Tab-separated table of N, CA and C in Angstrom:
chain	number	residue	atom	x	y	z
A	1	UNK	N	-73.366	-28.797	5.683
A	1	UNK	CA	-72.840	-27.503	5.341
A	1	UNK	C	-73.401	-26.472	6.320
A	2	UNK	N	-72.537	-25.599	6.803
A	2	UNK	CA	-72.934	-24.570	7.756
A	2	UNK	C	-73.033	-23.229	7.046
A	3	UNK	N	-74.152	-22.561	7.239
A	3	UNK	CA	-74.347	-21.237	6.653
A	3	UNK	C	-73.761	-20.194	7.591
A	4	UNK	N	-73.113	-19.213	7.033
A	4	UNK	CA	-72.601	-18.121	7.853
A	4	UNK	C	-73.424	-16.871	7.583
A	5	UNK	N	-73.703	-16.166	8.632
A	5	UNK	CA	-74.456	-14.921	8.522
A	5	UNK	C	-73.463	-13.788	8.630
A	6	UNK	N	-73.469	-12.915	7.653
A	6	UNK	CA	-72.554	-11.794	7.644
A	6	UNK	C	-73.345	-10.506	7.862
A	7	UNK	N	-72.932	-9.730	8.824
A	7	UNK	CA	-73.588	-8.474	9.109
A	7	UNK	C	-73.134	-7.429	8.091
A	8	UNK	N	-74.078	-6.742	7.520
A	8	UNK	CA	-73.756	-5.670	6.585
A	8	UNK	C	-73.443	-4.419	7.388
A	9	UNK	N	-72.249	-3.924	7.233
A	9	UNK	CA	-71.850	-2.725	7.948
A	9	UNK	C	-72.431	-1.502	7.246
A	10	UNK	N	-73.124	-0.688	7.992
A	10	UNK	CA	-73.755	0.525	7.465
A	10	UNK	C	-72.823	1.722	7.629
A	11	UNK	N	-72.975	2.684	6.749
A	11	UNK	CA	-72.320	3.983	6.887
A	11	UNK	C	-73.377	4.907	7.479
A	12	UNK	N	-73.127	5.350	8.704
A	12	UNK	CA	-74.120	6.122	9.450
A	12	UNK	C	-73.557	7.496	9.789
A	13	UNK	N	-74.255	8.533	9.369
A	13	UNK	CA	-73.869	9.901	9.679
A	13	UNK	C	-74.650	10.363	10.902
A	14	UNK	N	-73.943	11.009	11.823
A	14	UNK	CA	-74.589	11.556	13.014
A	14	UNK	C	-74.249	13.038	13.087
A	15	UNK	N	-75.232	13.872	12.807
A	15	UNK	CA	-75.061	15.322	12.915
A	15	UNK	C	-75.395	15.732	14.345
A	16	UNK	N	-74.632	16.648	14.890
A	16	UNK	CA	-74.822	17.020	16.291
A	16	UNK	C	-74.251	15.962	17.211
A	17	UNK	N	-73.136	15.364	16.803
A	17	UNK	CA	-72.589	14.192	17.491
A	17	UNK	C	-71.750	14.514	18.718
A	18	UNK	N	-71.489	15.773	18.998
A	18	UNK	CA	-70.580	16.094	20.099
A	18	UNK	C	-71.263	16.237	21.457
A	19	UNK	N	-72.602	16.197	21.475
A	19	UNK	CA	-73.287	16.371	22.767
A	19	UNK	C	-74.633	15.660	22.761
A	20	UNK	N	-75.315	15.738	23.893
A	20	UNK	CA	-76.606	15.063	24.016
A	20	UNK	C	-76.439	13.563	23.853
A	21	UNK	N	-77.342	12.959	23.115
A	21	UNK	CA	-77.266	11.508	22.911
A	21	UNK	C	-76.340	11.133	21.752
A	22	UNK	N	-75.746	12.135	21.083
A	22	UNK	CA	-74.860	11.877	19.950
A	22	UNK	C	-73.680	10.972	20.268
A	23	UNK	N	-72.880	11.281	21.305
A	23	UNK	CA	-71.733	10.426	21.607
A	23	UNK	C	-72.127	8.988	21.975
A	24	UNK	N	-73.169	8.834	22.766
A	24	UNK	CA	-73.607	7.483	23.143
A	24	UNK	C	-74.108	6.707	21.928
A	25	UNK	N	-74.818	7.387	21.053
A	25	UNK	CA	-75.308	6.749	19.829
A	25	UNK	C	-74.137	6.317	18.959
A	26	UNK	N	-73.143	7.181	18.819
A	26	UNK	CA	-71.957	6.855	18.020
A	26	UNK	C	-71.221	5.648	18.594
A	27	UNK	N	-71.026	5.634	19.903
A	27	UNK	CA	-70.343	4.498	20.543
A	27	UNK	C	-71.112	3.196	20.313
A	28	UNK	N	-72.419	3.248	20.492
A	28	UNK	CA	-73.251	2.052	20.338
A	28	UNK	C	-73.179	1.515	18.906
A	29	UNK	N	-73.387	2.389	17.936
A	29	UNK	CA	-73.410	1.957	16.539
A	29	UNK	C	-72.039	1.465	16.082
A	30	UNK	N	-70.976	2.170	16.480
A	30	UNK	CA	-69.626	1.711	16.131
A	30	UNK	C	-69.331	0.373	16.798
A	31	UNK	N	-69.800	0.207	18.026
A	31	UNK	CA	-69.614	-1.055	18.743
A	31	UNK	C	-70.338	-2.223	18.087
A	32	UNK	N	-71.379	-1.914	17.330
A	32	UNK	CA	-72.123	-2.943	16.594
A	32	UNK	C	-71.497	-3.222	15.223
A	33	UNK	N	-70.401	-2.524	14.917
A	33	UNK	CA	-69.685	-2.780	13.675
A	33	UNK	C	-69.968	-1.847	12.524
A	34	UNK	N	-70.746	-0.800	12.767
A	34	UNK	CA	-71.036	0.159	11.713
A	34	UNK	C	-69.948	1.236	11.662
A	35	UNK	N	-69.807	1.849	10.495
A	35	UNK	CA	-68.882	2.979	10.368
A	35	UNK	C	-69.680	4.254	10.625
A	36	UNK	N	-69.212	5.071	11.573
A	36	UNK	CA	-69.913	6.307	11.890
A	36	UNK	C	-69.101	7.508	11.423
A	37	UNK	N	-69.812	8.463	10.820
A	37	UNK	CA	-69.224	9.733	10.408
A	37	UNK	C	-69.892	10.783	11.280
A	38	UNK	N	-69.104	11.434	12.111
A	38	UNK	CA	-69.636	12.336	13.125
A	38	UNK	C	-69.464	13.782	12.699
A	39	UNK	N	-70.507	14.559	12.851
A	39	UNK	CA	-70.456	15.966	12.495
A	39	UNK	C	-70.958	16.853	13.613
A	40	UNK	N	-70.271	17.973	13.832
A	40	UNK	CA	-70.676	18.980	14.823
A	40	UNK	C	-69.688	20.134	14.759
A	41	UNK	N	-69.970	21.176	15.523
A	41	UNK	CA	-69.068	22.334	15.566
A	41	UNK	C	-67.867	22.097	16.466
A	42	UNK	N	-68.034	21.305	17.486
A	42	UNK	CA	-66.970	21.109	18.484
A	42	UNK	C	-65.951	20.065	18.004
A	43	UNK	N	-65.022	20.515	17.184
A	43	UNK	CA	-64.039	19.609	16.580
A	43	UNK	C	-63.227	18.840	17.611
A	44	UNK	N	-62.851	19.490	18.706
A	44	UNK	CA	-62.034	18.804	19.714
A	44	UNK	C	-62.802	17.650	20.346
A	45	UNK	N	-64.094	17.829	20.572
A	45	UNK	CA	-64.908	16.743	21.130
A	45	UNK	C	-65.080	15.617	20.116
A	46	UNK	N	-65.268	15.976	18.851
A	46	UNK	CA	-65.400	14.955	17.808
A	46	UNK	C	-64.111	14.157	17.671
A	47	UNK	N	-62.986	14.861	17.672
A	47	UNK	CA	-61.699	14.191	17.560
A	47	UNK	C	-61.503	13.209	18.715
A	48	UNK	N	-61.810	13.645	19.925
A	48	UNK	CA	-61.669	12.776	21.099
A	48	UNK	C	-62.591	11.557	21.004
A	49	UNK	N	-63.815	11.764	20.537
A	49	UNK	CA	-64.772	10.663	20.410
A	49	UNK	C	-64.325	9.662	19.343
A	50	UNK	N	-63.847	10.162	18.216
A	50	UNK	CA	-63.351	9.275	17.161
A	50	UNK	C	-62.159	8.471	17.675
A	51	UNK	N	-61.254	9.117	18.396
A	51	UNK	CA	-60.100	8.415	18.966
A	51	UNK	C	-60.556	7.311	19.914
A	52	UNK	N	-61.523	7.614	20.757
A	52	UNK	CA	-62.063	6.629	21.700
A	52	UNK	C	-62.679	5.441	20.957
A	53	UNK	N	-63.477	5.719	19.943
A	53	UNK	CA	-64.130	4.651	19.178
A	53	UNK	C	-63.099	3.775	18.480
A	54	UNK	N	-62.097	4.389	17.880
A	54	UNK	CA	-61.056	3.620	17.181
A	54	UNK	C	-60.248	2.766	18.148
A	55	UNK	N	-59.931	3.302	19.311
A	55	UNK	CA	-59.184	2.531	20.317
A	55	UNK	C	-59.971	1.316	20.780
A	56	UNK	N	-61.302	1.431	20.751
A	56	UNK	CA	-62.168	0.315	21.148
A	56	UNK	C	-62.390	-0.666	19.990
A	57	UNK	N	-61.762	-0.389	18.846
A	57	UNK	CA	-61.883	-1.289	17.701
A	57	UNK	C	-62.936	-0.892	16.689
A	58	UNK	N	-63.559	0.272	16.880
A	58	UNK	CA	-64.604	0.727	15.970
A	58	UNK	C	-64.049	1.536	14.816
A	59	UNK	N	-64.940	1.892	13.923
A	59	UNK	CA	-64.584	2.638	12.723
A	59	UNK	C	-65.346	3.963	12.729
A	60	UNK	N	-64.591	5.068	12.705
A	60	UNK	CA	-65.232	6.389	12.799
A	60	UNK	C	-64.341	7.452	12.193
A	61	UNK	N	-64.969	8.542	11.801
A	61	UNK	CA	-64.271	9.740	11.374
A	61	UNK	C	-65.163	10.929	11.702
A	62	UNK	N	-64.605	12.128	11.618
A	62	UNK	CA	-65.384	13.312	11.959
A	62	UNK	C	-65.264	14.367	10.879
A	63	UNK	N	-66.245	15.270	10.909
A	63	UNK	CA	-66.336	16.353	9.937
A	63	UNK	C	-66.924	17.557	10.657
A	64	UNK	N	-66.208	18.666	10.639
A	64	UNK	CA	-66.689	19.871	11.330
A	64	UNK	C	-67.808	20.522	10.534
A	65	UNK	N	-68.917	20.789	11.204
A	65	UNK	CA	-70.029	21.472	10.558
A	65	UNK	C	-70.950	22.121	11.571
A	66	UNK	N	-71.684	23.094	11.104
A	66	UNK	CA	-72.726	23.750	11.888
A	66	UNK	C	-74.051	23.213	11.347
A	67	UNK	N	-74.738	22.405	12.135
A	67	UNK	CA	-75.960	21.755	11.660
A	67	UNK	C	-77.087	22.733	11.345
A	68	UNK	N	-76.960	23.980	11.801
A	68	UNK	CA	-77.998	24.979	11.502
A	68	UNK	C	-77.829	25.581	10.100
A	69	UNK	N	-76.755	25.228	9.424
A	69	UNK	CA	-76.471	25.756	8.092
A	69	UNK	C	-76.740	24.680	7.033
A	70	UNK	N	-77.806	24.827	6.259
A	70	UNK	CA	-78.159	23.805	5.259
A	70	UNK	C	-77.020	23.454	4.296
A	71	UNK	N	-76.249	24.442	3.870
A	71	UNK	CA	-75.147	24.163	2.946
A	71	UNK	C	-74.086	23.273	3.596
A	72	UNK	N	-73.813	23.498	4.865
A	72	UNK	CA	-72.835	22.653	5.569
A	72	UNK	C	-73.351	21.229	5.719
A	73	UNK	N	-74.643	21.075	5.916
A	73	UNK	CA	-75.219	19.717	5.976
A	73	UNK	C	-75.086	19.025	4.621
A	74	UNK	N	-75.334	19.753	3.539
A	74	UNK	CA	-75.162	19.177	2.197
A	74	UNK	C	-73.711	18.763	1.975
A	75	UNK	N	-72.767	19.587	2.417
A	75	UNK	CA	-71.348	19.264	2.279
A	75	UNK	C	-70.979	18.032	3.108
A	76	UNK	N	-71.555	17.910	4.291
A	76	UNK	CA	-71.344	16.747	5.162
A	76	UNK	C	-71.790	15.466	4.449
A	77	UNK	N	-72.983	15.499	3.882
A	77	UNK	CA	-73.490	14.344	3.134
A	77	UNK	C	-72.623	14.048	1.913
A	78	UNK	N	-72.244	15.091	1.186
A	78	UNK	CA	-71.422	14.909	-0.010
A	78	UNK	C	-70.060	14.314	0.353
A	79	UNK	N	-69.483	14.765	1.468
A	79	UNK	CA	-68.208	14.230	1.933
A	79	UNK	C	-68.313	12.723	2.158
A	80	UNK	N	-69.329	12.310	2.890
A	80	UNK	CA	-69.490	10.888	3.194
A	80	UNK	C	-69.759	10.076	1.934
A	81	UNK	N	-70.580	10.592	1.048
A	81	UNK	CA	-70.860	9.883	-0.205
A	81	UNK	C	-69.612	9.773	-1.066
A	82	UNK	N	-68.801	10.811	-1.085
A	82	UNK	CA	-67.568	10.787	-1.869
A	82	UNK	C	-66.582	9.761	-1.316
A	83	UNK	N	-66.416	9.754	-0.007
A	83	UNK	CA	-65.448	8.848	0.626
A	83	UNK	C	-65.937	7.401	0.639
A	84	UNK	N	-67.204	7.189	0.971
A	84	UNK	CA	-67.720	5.834	1.188
A	84	UNK	C	-68.614	5.314	0.058
A	85	UNK	N	-68.916	6.184	-0.894
A	85	UNK	CA	-69.748	5.837	-2.051
A	85	UNK	C	-71.194	5.540	-1.693
A	86	UNK	N	-71.555	5.762	-0.433
A	86	UNK	CA	-72.938	5.594	-0.016
A	86	UNK	C	-73.136	6.168	1.379
A	87	UNK	N	-74.384	6.459	1.704
A	87	UNK	CA	-74.799	6.816	3.055
A	87	UNK	C	-76.045	5.996	3.324
A	88	UNK	N	-76.013	5.177	4.365
A	88	UNK	CA	-77.161	4.314	4.666
A	88	UNK	C	-78.161	4.959	5.617
A	89	UNK	N	-77.648	5.686	6.605
A	89	UNK	CA	-78.525	6.268	7.641
A	89	UNK	C	-77.977	7.630	8.026
A	90	UNK	N	-78.881	8.591	8.233
A	90	UNK	CA	-78.504	9.909	8.748
A	90	UNK	C	-79.295	10.138	10.035
A	91	UNK	N	-78.589	10.440	11.096
A	91	UNK	CA	-79.214	10.779	12.374
A	91	UNK	C	-78.949	12.259	12.611
A	92	UNK	N	-80.020	13.035	12.665
A	92	UNK	CA	-79.893	14.476	12.863
A	92	UNK	C	-80.194	14.770	14.332
A	93	UNK	N	-79.159	14.754	15.149
A	93	UNK	CA	-79.262	14.894	16.591
A	93	UNK	C	-79.142	16.362	16.991
A	94	UNK	N	-80.197	17.124	16.696
A	94	UNK	CA	-80.174	18.547	17.051
A	94	UNK	C	-81.341	18.902	17.938
């Protein structure tokens, strides 16, 4: 009998995902099979990054937010928890 190893896909939030190491981190994690939820102010950059990740076979979505606003960060987390029923990792790339 052969055992199969199944990778558990994580739901990973990346705040500040439109610049710095955010886009590279999102690409890497999505490429490893995780679902990434990207947040930042630059919606056009987030949209382009999500499109790129999906075209490469990854799973991603975006949420517009200003990471300097605590209430918007709470809404970002609540959005992901509502949609995915969990959040495994939060990367605050600010």
